[in-house]
Short mmCIF file of C-alpha atoms (C1' of nucleotides) in Angstrom, two decimals:
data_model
loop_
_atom_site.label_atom_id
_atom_site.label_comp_id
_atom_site.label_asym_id
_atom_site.label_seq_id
_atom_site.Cartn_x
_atom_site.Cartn_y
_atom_site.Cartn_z
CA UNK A 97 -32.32 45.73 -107.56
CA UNK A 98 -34.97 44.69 -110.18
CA UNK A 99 -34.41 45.91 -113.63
CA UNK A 100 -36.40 48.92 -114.74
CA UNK A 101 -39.16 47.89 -117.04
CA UNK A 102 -38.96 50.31 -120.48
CA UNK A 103 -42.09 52.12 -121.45
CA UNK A 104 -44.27 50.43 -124.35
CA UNK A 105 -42.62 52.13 -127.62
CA UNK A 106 -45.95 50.77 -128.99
CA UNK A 107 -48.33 53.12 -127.20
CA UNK A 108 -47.87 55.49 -129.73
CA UNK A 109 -49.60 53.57 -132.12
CA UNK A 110 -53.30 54.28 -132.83
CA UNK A 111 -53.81 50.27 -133.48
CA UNK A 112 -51.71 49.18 -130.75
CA UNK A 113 -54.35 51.47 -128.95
CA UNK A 114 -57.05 50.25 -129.96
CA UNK A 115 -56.48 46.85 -129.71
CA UNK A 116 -55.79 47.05 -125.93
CA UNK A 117 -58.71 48.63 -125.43
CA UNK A 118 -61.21 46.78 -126.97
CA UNK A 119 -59.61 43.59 -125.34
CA UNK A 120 -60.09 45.67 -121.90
CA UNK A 121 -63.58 46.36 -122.79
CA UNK A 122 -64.87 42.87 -123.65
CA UNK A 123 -63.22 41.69 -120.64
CA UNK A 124 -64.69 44.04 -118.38
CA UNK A 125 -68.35 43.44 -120.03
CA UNK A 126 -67.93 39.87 -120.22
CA UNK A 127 -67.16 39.92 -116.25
CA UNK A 128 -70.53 42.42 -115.88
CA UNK A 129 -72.65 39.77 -117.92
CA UNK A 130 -71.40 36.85 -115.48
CA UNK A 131 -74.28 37.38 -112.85
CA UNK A 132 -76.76 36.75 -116.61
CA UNK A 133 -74.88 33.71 -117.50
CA UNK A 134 -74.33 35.67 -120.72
CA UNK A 135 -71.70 35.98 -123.01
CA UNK A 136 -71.06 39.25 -125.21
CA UNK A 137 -72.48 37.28 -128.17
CA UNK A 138 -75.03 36.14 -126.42
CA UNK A 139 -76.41 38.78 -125.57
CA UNK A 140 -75.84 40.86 -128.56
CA UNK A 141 -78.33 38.28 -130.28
CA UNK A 142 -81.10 39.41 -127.63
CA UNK A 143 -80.56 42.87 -128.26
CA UNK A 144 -80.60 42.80 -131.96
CA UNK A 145 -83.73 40.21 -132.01
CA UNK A 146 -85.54 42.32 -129.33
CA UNK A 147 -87.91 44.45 -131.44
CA UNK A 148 -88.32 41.71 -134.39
CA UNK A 149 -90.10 38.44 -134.73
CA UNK A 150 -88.49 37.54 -138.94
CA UNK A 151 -84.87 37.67 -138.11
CA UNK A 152 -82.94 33.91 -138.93
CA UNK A 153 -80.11 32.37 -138.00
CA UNK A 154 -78.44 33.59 -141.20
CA UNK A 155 -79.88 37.37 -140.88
CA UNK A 156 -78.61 37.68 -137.19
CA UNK A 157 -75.03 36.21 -138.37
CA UNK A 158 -75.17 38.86 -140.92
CA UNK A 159 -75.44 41.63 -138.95
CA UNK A 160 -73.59 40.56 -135.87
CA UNK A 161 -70.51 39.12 -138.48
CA UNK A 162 -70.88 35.69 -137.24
CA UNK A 163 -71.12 32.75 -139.98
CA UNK A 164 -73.62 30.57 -139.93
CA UNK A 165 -71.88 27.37 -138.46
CA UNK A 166 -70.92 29.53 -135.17
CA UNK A 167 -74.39 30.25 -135.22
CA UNK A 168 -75.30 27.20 -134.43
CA UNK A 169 -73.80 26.36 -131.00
CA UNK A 170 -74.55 29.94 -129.81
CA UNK A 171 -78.46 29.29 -130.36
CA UNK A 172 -78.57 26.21 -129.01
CA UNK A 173 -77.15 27.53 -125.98
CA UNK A 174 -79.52 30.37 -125.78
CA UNK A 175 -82.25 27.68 -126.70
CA UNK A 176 -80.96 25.68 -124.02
CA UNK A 177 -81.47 28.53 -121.61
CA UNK A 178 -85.17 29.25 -122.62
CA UNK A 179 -83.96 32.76 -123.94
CA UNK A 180 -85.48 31.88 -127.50
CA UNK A 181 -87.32 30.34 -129.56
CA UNK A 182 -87.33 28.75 -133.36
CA UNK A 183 -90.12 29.72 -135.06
CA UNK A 184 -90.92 28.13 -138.84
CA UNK A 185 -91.19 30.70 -141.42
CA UNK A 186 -91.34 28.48 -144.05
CA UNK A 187 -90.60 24.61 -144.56
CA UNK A 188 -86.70 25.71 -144.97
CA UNK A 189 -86.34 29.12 -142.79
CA UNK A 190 -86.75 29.58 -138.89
CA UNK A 191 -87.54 32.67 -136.98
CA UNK A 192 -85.08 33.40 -133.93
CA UNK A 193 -87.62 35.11 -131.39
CA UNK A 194 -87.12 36.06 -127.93
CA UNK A 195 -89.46 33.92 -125.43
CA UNK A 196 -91.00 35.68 -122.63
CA UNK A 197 -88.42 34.74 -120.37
CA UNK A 198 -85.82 36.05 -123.12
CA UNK A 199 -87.45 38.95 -123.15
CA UNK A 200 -86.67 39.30 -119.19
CA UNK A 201 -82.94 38.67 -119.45
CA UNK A 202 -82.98 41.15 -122.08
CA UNK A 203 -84.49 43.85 -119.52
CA UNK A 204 -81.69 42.70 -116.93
CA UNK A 205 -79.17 42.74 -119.92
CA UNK A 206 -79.97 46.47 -121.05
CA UNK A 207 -79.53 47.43 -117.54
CA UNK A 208 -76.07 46.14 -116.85
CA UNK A 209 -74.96 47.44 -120.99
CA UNK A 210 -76.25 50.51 -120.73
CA UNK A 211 -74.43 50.75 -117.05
CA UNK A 212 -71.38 49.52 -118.87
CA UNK A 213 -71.71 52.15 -121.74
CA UNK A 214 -72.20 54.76 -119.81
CA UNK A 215 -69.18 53.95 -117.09
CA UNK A 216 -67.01 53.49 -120.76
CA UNK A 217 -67.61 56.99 -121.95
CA UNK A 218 -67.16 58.36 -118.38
CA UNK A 219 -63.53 57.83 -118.77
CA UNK A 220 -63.30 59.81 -121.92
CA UNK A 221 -62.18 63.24 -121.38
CA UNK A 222 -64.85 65.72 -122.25
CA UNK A 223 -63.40 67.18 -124.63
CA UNK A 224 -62.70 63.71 -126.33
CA UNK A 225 -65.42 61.93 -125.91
CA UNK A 226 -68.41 63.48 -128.53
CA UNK A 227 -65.39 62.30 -130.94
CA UNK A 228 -65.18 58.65 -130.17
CA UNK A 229 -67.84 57.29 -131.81
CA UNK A 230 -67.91 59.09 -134.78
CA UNK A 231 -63.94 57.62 -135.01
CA UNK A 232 -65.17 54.12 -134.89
CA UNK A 233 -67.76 53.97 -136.89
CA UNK A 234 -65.68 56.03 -139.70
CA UNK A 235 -63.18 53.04 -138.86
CA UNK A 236 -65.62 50.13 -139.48
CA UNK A 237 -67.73 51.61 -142.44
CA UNK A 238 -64.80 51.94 -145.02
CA UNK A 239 -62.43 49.04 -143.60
CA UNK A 240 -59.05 49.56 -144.17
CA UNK A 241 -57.75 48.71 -148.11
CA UNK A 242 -55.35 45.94 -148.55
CA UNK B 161 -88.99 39.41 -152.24
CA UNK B 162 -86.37 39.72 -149.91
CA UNK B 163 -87.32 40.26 -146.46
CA UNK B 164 -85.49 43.55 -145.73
CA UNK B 165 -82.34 43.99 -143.17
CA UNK B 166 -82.53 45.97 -140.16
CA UNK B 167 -80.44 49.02 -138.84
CA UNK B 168 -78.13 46.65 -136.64
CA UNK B 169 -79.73 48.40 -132.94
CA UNK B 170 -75.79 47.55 -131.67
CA UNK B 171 -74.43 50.21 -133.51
CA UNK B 172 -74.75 53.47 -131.01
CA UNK B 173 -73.13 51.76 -128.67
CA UNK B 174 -69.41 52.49 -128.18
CA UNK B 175 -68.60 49.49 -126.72
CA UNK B 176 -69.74 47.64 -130.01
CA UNK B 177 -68.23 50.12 -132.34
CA UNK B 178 -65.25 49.60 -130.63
CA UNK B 179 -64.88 45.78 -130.97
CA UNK B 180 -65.94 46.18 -134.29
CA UNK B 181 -62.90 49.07 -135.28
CA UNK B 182 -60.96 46.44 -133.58
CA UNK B 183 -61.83 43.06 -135.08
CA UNK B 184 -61.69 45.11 -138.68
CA UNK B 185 -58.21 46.34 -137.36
CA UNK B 186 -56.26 43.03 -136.86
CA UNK B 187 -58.06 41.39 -139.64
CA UNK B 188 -56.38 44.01 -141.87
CA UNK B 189 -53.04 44.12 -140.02
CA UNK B 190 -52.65 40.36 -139.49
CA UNK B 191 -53.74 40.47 -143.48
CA UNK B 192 -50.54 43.15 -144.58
CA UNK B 193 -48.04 41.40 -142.49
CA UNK B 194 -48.71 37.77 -144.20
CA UNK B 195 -46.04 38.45 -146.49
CA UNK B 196 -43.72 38.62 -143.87
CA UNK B 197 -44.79 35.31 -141.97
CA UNK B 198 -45.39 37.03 -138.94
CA UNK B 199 -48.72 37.35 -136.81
CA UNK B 200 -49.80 40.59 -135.05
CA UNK B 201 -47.71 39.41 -131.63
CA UNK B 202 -45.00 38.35 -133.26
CA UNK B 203 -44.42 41.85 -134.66
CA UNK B 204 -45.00 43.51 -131.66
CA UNK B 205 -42.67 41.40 -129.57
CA UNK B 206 -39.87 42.48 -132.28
CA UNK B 207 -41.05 46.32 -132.15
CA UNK B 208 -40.45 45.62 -128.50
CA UNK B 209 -37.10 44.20 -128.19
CA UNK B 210 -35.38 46.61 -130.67
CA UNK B 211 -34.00 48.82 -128.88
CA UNK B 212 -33.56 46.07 -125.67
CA UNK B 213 -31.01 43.27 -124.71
CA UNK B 214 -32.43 42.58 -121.24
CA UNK B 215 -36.00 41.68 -121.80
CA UNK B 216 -36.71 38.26 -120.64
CA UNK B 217 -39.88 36.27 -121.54
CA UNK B 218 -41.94 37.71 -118.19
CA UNK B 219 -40.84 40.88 -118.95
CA UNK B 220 -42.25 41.22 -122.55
CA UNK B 221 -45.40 39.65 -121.13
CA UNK B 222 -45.95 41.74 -118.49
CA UNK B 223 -45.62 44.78 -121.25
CA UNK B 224 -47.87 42.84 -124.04
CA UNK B 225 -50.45 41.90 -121.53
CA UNK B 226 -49.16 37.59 -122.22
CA UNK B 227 -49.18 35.37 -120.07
CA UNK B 228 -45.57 33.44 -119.11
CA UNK B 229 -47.57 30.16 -120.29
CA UNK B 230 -48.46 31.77 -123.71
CA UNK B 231 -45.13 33.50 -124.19
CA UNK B 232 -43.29 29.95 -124.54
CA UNK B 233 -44.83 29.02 -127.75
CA UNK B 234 -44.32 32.61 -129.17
CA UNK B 235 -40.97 33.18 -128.35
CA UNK B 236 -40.34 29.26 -129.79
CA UNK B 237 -41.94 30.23 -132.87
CA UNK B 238 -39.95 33.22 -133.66
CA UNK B 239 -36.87 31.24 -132.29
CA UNK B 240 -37.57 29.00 -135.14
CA UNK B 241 -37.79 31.38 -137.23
CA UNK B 242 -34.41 32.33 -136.72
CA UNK B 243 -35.44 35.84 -135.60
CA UNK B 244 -34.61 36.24 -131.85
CA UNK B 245 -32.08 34.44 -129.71
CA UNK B 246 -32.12 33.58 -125.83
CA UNK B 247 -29.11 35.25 -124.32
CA UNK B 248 -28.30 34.13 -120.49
CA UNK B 249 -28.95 36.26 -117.96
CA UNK B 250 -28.24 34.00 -114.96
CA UNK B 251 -29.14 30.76 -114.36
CA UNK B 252 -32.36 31.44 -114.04
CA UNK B 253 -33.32 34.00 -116.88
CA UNK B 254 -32.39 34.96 -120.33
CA UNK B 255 -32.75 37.70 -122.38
CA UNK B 256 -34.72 37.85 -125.54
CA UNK B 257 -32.68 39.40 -128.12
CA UNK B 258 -33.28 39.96 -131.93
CA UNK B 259 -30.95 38.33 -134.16
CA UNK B 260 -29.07 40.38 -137.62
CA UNK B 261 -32.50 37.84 -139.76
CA UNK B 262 -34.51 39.42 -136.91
CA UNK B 263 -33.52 43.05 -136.96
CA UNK B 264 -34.28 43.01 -140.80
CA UNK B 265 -37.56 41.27 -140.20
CA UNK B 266 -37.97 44.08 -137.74
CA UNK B 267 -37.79 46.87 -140.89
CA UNK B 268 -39.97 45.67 -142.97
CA UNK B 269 -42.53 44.79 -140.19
CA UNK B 270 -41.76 48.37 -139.22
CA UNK B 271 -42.51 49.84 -142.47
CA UNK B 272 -45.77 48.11 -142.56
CA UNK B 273 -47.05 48.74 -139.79
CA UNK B 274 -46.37 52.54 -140.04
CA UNK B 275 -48.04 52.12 -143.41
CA UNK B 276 -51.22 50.64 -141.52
CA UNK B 277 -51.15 53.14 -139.19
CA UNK B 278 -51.63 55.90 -141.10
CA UNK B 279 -53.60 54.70 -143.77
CA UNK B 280 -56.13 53.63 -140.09
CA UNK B 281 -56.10 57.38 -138.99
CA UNK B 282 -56.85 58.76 -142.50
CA UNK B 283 -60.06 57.21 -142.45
CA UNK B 284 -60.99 59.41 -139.19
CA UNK B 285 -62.16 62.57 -140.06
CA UNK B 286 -60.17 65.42 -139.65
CA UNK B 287 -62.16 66.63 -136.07
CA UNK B 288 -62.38 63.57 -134.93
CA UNK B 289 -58.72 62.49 -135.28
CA UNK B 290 -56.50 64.35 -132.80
CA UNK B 291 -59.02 62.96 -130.23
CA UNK B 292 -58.65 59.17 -131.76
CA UNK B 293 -55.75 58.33 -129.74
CA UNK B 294 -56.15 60.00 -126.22
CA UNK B 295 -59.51 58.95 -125.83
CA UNK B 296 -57.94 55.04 -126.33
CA UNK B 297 -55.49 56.03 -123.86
CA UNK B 298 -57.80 56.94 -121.41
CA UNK B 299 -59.96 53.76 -121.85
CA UNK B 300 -56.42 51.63 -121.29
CA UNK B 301 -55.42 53.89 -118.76
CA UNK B 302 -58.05 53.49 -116.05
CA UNK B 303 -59.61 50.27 -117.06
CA UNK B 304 -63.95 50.52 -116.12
CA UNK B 305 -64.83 49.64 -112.49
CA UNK B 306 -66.48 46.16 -112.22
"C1'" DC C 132 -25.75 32.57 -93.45
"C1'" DC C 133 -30.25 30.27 -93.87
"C1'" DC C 134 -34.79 29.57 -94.93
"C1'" DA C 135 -39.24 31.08 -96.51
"C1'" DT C 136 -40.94 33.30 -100.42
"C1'" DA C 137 -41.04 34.80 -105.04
"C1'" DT C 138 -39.67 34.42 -109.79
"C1'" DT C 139 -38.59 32.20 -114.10
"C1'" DG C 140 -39.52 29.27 -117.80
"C1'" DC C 141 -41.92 25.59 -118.96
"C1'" DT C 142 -45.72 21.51 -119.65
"C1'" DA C 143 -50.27 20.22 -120.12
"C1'" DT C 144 -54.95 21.08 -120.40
"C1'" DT C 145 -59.08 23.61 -121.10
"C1'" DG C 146 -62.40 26.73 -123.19
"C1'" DA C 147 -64.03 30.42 -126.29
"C1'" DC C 148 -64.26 31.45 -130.81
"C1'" DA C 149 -63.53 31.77 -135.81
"C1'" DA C 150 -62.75 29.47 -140.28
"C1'" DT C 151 -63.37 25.74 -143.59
"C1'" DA C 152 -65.50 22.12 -146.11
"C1'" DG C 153 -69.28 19.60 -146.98
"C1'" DC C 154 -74.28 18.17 -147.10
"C1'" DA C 155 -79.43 17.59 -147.57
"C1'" DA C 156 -83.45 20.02 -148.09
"C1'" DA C 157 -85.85 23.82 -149.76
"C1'" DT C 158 -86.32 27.93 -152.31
"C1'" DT C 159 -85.73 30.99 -156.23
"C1'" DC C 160 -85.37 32.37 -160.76
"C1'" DA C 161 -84.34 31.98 -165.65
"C1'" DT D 195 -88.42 22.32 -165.43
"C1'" DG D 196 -83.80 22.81 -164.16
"C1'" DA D 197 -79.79 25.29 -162.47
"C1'" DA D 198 -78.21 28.07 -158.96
"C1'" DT D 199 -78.77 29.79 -154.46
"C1'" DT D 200 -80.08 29.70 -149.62
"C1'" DT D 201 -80.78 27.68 -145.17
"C1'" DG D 202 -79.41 25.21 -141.27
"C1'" DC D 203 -76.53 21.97 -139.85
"C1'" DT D 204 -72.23 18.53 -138.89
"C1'" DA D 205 -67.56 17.96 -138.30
"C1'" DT D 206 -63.03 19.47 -138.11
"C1'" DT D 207 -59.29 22.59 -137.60
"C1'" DG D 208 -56.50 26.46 -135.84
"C1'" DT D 209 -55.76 30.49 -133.05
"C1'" DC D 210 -55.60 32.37 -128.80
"C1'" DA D 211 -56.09 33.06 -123.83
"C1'" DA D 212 -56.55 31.11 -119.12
"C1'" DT D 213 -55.47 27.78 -115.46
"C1'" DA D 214 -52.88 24.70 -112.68
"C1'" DG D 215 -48.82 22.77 -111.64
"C1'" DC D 216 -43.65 21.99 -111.50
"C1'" DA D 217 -38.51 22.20 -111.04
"C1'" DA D 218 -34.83 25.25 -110.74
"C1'" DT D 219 -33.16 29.42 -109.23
"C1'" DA D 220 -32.99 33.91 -107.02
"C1'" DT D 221 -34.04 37.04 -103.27
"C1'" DG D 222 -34.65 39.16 -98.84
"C1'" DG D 223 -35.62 39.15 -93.83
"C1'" DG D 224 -34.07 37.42 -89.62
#
DNA sequence: CCCATATTGCTATTGACAATAGCAAATTCA
DNA sequence: TGAATTTGCTATTGTCAATAGCAATATGGG
């Protein structure tokens, strides 16, 4: 007879929570962004460069919380792919712009996120759901004191 | 002049807001429970086995969502650490047990973590919070179709 | 009881990803 | 002009998860 497996005495906790379900999320859009040959990061940098043409390497790592040495490999790639393109703003600044063939993989790309986002919310309770958002973002714009 | 920032376009979507909350969330836990020399898994394998004797190594995994391969180093590390012990099962399995160094580890991590967790949920609004946890639930739950 | 199958705990390796330190060139600002 | 900052990069390190494989043991159907 196997031994009964106890129930998760962390489930009650919000953070415990949270965690699992981000880490389900990114799995299940990293496995939706497969067919792309996109990562998450990937293509959060088409998304966010989409509608500009003055955005650098350090601007995008900004935004997106990524430092500027794990910039590197992750434009290269998308370089590599013939998603973007460097363009000189000055003799010491580039310009990460989408090429035209970025700016198709960005069309796919919406498609399957905005699929993804909507399937996400779906599974959200109604009466939930109009508060999830609002919860995260008051989570992420005053981070948690030490 | 400085070339201004843009609205980051990621930020309605609730699959970005949720990594985000996430990645701001273990930064800050992993951050509060330094003191105590113990990373975010190691605390919740302890929170785990309280109340246990008959856990063995799949078993916690199988909870935790770790693999057997990645338990080993885990469990050696808080073996180490004098904090849990391997108690026999049969030939073939043993139990993961806290030790007395381990069950008073397992207070303090205890009252940090419940610290965390509420200072986390005060940051929600008052509407929104009630819904904070179920709607995490349900995301965990019934993981999104692929 | 016996044998095929499954489970347990582990090794070893790989890859994604973040963090750090350092550097040369260029820019900015006092 | 000169000091401080910024940009983009190299190189290295550490954390963490995923995979494949293995020996020993346990389990369940016939």
């Amino acid at each position: 007879m196997p031994r009964v497996m106890p129930d998760d005495p962390l489930n009650e906790l919000p953070g415990y929570a949270l965690r699992r379900a981000a880490n389900a999320m990114m799995a299940e859009l990293t496995a939706r962004l497969v067919p792309l040959d996109l990562r998450i990061s990937d293509a959060s940098v088409l998304m966010l460069i989409a509608e500009r043409t003055d955005m650098t390497s350090s601007d995008i790592g900004k935004v997106l919380d990524i430092q500027r040495a794990n910039m590197v490999p992750l434009l290269n790639r998308l370089e590599a792919a013939g998603l973007i393109a460097r363009k000189p703003i000055d003799r010491k600044s580039q310009a990460v712009v989408l090429t035209p063939e970025g700016r198709e993989r960005l069309a796919d790309t919406r498609a399957i996120v905005t699929c993804f986002e909507d399937d996400l919310m779906a599974r959200i309770p109604d009466e939930h759901r109009p508060h999830f958002l609002p919860a995260l973002r008051a989570l992420v714009g005053q981070p948690v004191d030490p």
